[in-house]
Coordinates of C-alpha atoms in Angstrom, one line a residue:
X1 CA 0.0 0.0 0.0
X2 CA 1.6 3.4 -0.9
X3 CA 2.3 6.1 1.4
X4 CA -0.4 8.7 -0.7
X5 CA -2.9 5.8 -0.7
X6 CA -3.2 5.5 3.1
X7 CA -3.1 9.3 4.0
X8 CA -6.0 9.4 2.0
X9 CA -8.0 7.3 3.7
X10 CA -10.2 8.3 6.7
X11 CA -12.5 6.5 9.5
X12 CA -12.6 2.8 9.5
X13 CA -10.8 2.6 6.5
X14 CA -7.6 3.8 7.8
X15 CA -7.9 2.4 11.2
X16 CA -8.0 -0.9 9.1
X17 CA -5.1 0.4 7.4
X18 CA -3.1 1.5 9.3
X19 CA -2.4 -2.2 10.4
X20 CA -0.2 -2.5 7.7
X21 CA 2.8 -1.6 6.7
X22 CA 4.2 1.1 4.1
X23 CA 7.0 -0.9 2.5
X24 CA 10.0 0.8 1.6
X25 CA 9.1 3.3 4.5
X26 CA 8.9 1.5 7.7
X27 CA 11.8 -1.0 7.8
X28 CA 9.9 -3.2 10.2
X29 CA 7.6 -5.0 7.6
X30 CA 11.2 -6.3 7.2
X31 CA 10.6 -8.8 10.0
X32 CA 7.1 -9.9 9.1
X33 CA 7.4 -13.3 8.6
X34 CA 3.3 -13.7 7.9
X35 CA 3.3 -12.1 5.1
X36 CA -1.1 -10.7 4.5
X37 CA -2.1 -12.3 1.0
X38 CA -5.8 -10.3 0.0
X39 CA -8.1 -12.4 -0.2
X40 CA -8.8 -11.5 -3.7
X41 CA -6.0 -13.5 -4.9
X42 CA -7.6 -16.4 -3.3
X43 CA -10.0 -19.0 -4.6
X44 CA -12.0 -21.0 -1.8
X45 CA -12.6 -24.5 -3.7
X46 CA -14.9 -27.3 -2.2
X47 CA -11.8 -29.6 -1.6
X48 CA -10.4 -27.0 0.7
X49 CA -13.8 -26.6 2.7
X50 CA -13.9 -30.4 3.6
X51 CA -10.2 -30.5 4.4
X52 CA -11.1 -27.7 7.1
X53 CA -14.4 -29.6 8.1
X54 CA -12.1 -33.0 9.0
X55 CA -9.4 -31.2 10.5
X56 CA -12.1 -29.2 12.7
X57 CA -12.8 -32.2 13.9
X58 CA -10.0 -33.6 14.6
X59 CA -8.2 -31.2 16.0
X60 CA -11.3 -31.0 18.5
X61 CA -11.2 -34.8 19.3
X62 CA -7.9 -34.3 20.0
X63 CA -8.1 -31.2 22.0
X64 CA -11.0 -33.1 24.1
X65 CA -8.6 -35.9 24.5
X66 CA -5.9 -34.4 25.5
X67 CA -7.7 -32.3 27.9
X68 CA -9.2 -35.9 29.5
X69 CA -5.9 -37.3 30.3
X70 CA -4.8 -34.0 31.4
X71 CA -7.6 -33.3 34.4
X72 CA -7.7 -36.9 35.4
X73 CA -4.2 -37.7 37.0
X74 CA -1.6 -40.6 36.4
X75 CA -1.1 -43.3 38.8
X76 CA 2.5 -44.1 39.2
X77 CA 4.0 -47.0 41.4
X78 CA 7.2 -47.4 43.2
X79 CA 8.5 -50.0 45.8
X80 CA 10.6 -49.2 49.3
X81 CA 11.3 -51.2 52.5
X82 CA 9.3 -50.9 54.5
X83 CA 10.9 -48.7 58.3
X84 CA 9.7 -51.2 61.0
X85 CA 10.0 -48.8 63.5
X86 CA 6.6 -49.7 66.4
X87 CA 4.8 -52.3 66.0
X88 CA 1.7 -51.2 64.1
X89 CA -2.0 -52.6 64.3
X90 CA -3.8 -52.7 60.8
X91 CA -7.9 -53.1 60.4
X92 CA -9.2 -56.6 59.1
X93 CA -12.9 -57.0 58.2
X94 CA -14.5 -59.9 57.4
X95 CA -17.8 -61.0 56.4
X96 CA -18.3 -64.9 55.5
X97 CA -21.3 -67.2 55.5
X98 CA -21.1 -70.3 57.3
X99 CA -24.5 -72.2 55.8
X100 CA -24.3 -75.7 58.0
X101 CA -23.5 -73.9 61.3
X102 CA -25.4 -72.0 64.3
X103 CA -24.5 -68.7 64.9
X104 CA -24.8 -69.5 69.0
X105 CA -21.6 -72.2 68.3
X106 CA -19.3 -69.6 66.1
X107 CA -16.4 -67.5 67.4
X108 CA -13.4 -65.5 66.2
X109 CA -10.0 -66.3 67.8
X110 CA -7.0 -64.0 67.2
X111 CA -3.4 -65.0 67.9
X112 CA 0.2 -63.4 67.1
X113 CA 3.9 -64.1 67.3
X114 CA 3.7 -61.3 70.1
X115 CA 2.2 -63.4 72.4
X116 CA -1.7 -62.4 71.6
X117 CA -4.2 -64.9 71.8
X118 CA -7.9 -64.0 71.8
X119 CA -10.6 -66.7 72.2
X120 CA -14.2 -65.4 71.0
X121 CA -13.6 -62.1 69.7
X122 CA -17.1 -60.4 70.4
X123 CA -15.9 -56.3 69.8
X124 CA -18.1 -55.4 66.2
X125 CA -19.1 -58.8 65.6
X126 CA -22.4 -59.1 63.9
X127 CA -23.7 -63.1 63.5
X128 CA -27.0 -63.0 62.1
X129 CA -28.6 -66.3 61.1
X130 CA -29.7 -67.6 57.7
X131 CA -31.2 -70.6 56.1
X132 CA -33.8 -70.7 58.9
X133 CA -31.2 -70.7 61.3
X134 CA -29.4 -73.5 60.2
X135 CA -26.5 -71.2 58.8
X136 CA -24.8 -68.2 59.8
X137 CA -23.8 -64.7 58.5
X138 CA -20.5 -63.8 59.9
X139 CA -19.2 -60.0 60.1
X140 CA -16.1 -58.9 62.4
X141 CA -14.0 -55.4 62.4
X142 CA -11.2 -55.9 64.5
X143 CA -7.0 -55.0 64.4
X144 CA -4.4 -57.2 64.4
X145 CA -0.2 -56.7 65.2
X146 CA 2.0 -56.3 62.4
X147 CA 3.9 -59.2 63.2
X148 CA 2.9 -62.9 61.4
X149 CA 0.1 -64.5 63.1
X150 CA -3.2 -66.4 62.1
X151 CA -6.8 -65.4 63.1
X152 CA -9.5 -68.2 62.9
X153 CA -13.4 -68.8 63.2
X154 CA -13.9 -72.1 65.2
X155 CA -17.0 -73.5 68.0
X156 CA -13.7 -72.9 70.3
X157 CA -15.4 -70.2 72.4
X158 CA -18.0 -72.2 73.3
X159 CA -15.9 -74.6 75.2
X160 CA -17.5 -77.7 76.3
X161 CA -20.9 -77.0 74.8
X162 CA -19.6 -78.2 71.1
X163 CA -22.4 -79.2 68.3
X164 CA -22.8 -83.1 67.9
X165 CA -21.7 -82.4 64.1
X166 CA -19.1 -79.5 63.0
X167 CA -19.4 -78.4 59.6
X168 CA -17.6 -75.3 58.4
X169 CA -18.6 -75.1 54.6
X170 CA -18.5 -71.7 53.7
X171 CA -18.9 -68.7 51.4
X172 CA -16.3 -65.9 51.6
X173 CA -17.9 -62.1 50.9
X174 CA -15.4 -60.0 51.9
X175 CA -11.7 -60.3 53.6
X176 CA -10.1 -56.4 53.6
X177 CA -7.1 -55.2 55.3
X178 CA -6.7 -51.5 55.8
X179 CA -8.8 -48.6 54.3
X180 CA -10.5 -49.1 51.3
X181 CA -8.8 -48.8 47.9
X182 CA -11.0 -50.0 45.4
X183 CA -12.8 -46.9 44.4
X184 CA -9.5 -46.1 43.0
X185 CA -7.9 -46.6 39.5
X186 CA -6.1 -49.7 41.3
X187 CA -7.1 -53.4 40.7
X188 CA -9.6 -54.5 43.5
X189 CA -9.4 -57.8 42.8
X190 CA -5.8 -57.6 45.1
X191 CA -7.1 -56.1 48.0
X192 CA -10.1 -58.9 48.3
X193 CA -9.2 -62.0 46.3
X194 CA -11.0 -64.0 48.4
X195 CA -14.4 -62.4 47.9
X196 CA -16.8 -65.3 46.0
X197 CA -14.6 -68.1 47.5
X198 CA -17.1 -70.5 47.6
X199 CA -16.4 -74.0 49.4
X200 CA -19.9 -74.5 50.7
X201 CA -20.4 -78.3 49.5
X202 CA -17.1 -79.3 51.8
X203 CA -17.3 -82.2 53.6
X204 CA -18.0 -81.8 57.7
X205 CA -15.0 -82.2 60.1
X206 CA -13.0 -80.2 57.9
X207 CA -10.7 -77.6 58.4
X208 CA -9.8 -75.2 55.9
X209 CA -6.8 -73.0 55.7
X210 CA -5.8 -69.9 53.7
X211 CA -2.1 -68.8 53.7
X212 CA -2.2 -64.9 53.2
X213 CA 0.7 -63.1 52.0
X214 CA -0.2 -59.3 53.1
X215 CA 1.8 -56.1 51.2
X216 CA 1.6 -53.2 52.8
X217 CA -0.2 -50.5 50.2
X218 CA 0.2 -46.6 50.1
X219 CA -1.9 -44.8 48.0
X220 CA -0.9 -40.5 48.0
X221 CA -3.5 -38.3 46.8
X222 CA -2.9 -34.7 44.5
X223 CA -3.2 -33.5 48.0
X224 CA -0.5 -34.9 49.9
X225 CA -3.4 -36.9 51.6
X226 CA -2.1 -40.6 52.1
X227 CA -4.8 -43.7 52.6
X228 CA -2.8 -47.0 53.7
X229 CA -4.3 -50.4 52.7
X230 CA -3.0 -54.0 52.2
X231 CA -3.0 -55.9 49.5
X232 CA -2.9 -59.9 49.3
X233 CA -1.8 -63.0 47.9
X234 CA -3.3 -66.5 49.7
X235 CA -2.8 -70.2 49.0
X236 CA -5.6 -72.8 50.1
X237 CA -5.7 -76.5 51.7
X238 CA -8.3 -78.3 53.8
X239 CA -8.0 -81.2 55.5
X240 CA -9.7 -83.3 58.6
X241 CA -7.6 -82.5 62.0
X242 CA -8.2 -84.6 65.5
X243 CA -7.3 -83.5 69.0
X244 CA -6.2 -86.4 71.6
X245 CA -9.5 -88.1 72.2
X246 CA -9.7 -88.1 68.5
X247 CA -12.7 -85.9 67.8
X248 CA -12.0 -83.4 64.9
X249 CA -11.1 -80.1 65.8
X250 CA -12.2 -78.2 62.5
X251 CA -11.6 -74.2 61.8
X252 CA -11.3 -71.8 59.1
X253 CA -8.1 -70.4 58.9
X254 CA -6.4 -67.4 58.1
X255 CA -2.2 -67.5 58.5
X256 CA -0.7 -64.1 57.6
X257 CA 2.2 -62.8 57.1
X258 CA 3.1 -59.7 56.2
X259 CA 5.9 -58.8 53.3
X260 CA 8.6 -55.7 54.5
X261 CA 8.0 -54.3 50.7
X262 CA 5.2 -51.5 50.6
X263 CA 4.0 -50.5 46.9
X264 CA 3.8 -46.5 46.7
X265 CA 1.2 -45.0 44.8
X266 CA 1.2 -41.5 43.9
X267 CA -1.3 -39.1 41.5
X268 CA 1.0 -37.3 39.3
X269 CA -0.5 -35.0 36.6
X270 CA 1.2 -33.6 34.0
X271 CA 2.3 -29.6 34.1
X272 CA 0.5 -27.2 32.3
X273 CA 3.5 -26.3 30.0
X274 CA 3.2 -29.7 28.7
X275 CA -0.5 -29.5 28.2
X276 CA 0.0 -26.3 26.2
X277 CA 2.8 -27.3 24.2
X278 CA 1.1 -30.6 23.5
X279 CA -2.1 -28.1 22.3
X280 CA 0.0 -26.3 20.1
X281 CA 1.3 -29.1 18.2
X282 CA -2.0 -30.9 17.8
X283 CA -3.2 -27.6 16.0
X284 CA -0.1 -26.4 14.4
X285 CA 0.7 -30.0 13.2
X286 CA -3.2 -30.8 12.0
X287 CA -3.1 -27.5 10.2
X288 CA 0.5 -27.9 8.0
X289 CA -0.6 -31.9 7.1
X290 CA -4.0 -30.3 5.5
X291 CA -2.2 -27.2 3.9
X292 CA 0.2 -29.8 2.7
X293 CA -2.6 -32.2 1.5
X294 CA -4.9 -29.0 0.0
X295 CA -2.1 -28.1 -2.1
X296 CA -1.4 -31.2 -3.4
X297 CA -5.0 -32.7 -4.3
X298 CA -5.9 -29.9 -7.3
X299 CA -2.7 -30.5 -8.8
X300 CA -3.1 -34.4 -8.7
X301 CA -6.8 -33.9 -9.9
X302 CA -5.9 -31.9 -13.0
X303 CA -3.1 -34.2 -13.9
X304 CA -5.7 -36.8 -13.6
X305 CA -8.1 -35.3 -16.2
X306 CA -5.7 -34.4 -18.4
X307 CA -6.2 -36.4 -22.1
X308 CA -3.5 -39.4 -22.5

């Protein structure tokens, strides 16, 4: 635009030009590297129209995508030993069905390397019958040491009074250690792998043990909040026990111990510098790969209807 050109404008028209430069007077349209082409030197064409339709779109899947994983935080893991330091107590729950056995005959026993032993564990213990009576729902909260150690459900705490027939076929609903984890993006299935265990057709007189191999579980929030849980491994056997007088002495089982490995894990999300720069390049990138294919697909169509 020439110098005599843009004095005579006036109103809009020169605030409009005014945005551009007089060549050959200002030296800084020197450094414009976007050089304004008018658009009357363009031709829109219906090939360029859908190219901008699909990258529209996919620049917008890709924003929304992108925006998805950057709001919603990573989980990442990491392992340490675990400082012993005091012995610690941890919260068990457990909820079982024992379908061939009065609630009035079942008990929880607790023992421990540290010298604990419990007999009929009554502290939030809920026993409510099923079947008609002839079965039992069995619930328990309760804490055991740190240390390896077993606790049990058995007719022990009813001493003397024992049923003529001891049958502890069961259904396992729920065996948890610690807070509750599975809300989160973690597998649940390895803080409660015994939840459907089903072993109600065993045979009476039986005892059946599970071997459970505890690791302790951190799980650190975006907040610095922490929530500790356990997860577990277990191994299973039954078999028929007698005492002296040779009358069966069944029970169900469970023998922990409890590895000196914790699994860390932490929320992470990405920082918004990456976010941005990963924005940048979806656009810039989309828009250079349909520029480069725009250009290309009039040339290859004329080519194409040109007579051999």
């Amino acid at each position: 635009m020439k110098r005599d050109t843009l004095l005579s404008l006036s109103g809009p028209e020169m605030s409009i030009a005014a945005m551009y430069c007089v060549v050959g007077i200002d030296r800084s349209c020197m450094l414009d590297v976007y050089r304004k082409i008018p658009k009357d030197l363009t031709q829109p064409t219906y090939a360029g129209a859908g190219v901008s339709v699909l990258s529209a779109l996919f620049i917008s899947f890709l924003l929304l995508s992108e925006f998805y994983y950057f709001i919603k935080p990573e989980v990442v893991s990491e392992l340490y030993v675990d400082n012993p330091g005091e012995v610690e107590m941890l919260n068990v729950h457990i909820n079982i069905s024992l379908v061939k056995l009065k609630c009035s005959f079942i008990g929880l026993d607790i023992q421990d390397d540290m010298g604990r032993h419990e007999v009929g564990h009554v502290d939030n213990t809920v026993k409510e019958p099923i079947d008609g009576g002839t079965g039992c729902r069995f619930e328990s909260n309760f804490r055991i040491n740190k240390v390896p150690g077993n606790f049990h459900v058995s007719t022990h705490a009813v001493g003397m009074n024992q049923p003529q027939r001891v049958d502890f076929s069961h259904i396992i609903h729920e065996i948890t250690l610690g807070a509750d984890l599975q809300n989160k993006s973690l597998d649940a299935a390895a803080f409660n792998p015994l939840e459907g265990t089903d072993h109600s057709g065993a045979k009476s007189d039986e005892s059946h043990d599970y071997y459970l191999q505890i690791v302790p579980t951190v799980y650190k929030h975006l907040n610095g909040n922490e929530d500790i849980s356990y997860q577990y491994t277990y191994a299973y056997k039954h078999y028929s026990a007698f005492g002296h007088g040779g009358r069966s002495l069944p029970a169900i089982w469970f023998r922990y111990q409890i590895s000196p490995i914790t699994v860390k894990y932490h929320e992470k999300r990405a920082p918004f510098y990456t976010f941005i720069t990963t924005i940048c390049a979806i656009v810039g990138g989309t828009f250079t790969v349909a520029g480069i294919i725009d250009s290309l697909y009039l040339p290859l169509l004329r080519s194409s209807r040109k007579p051999n």
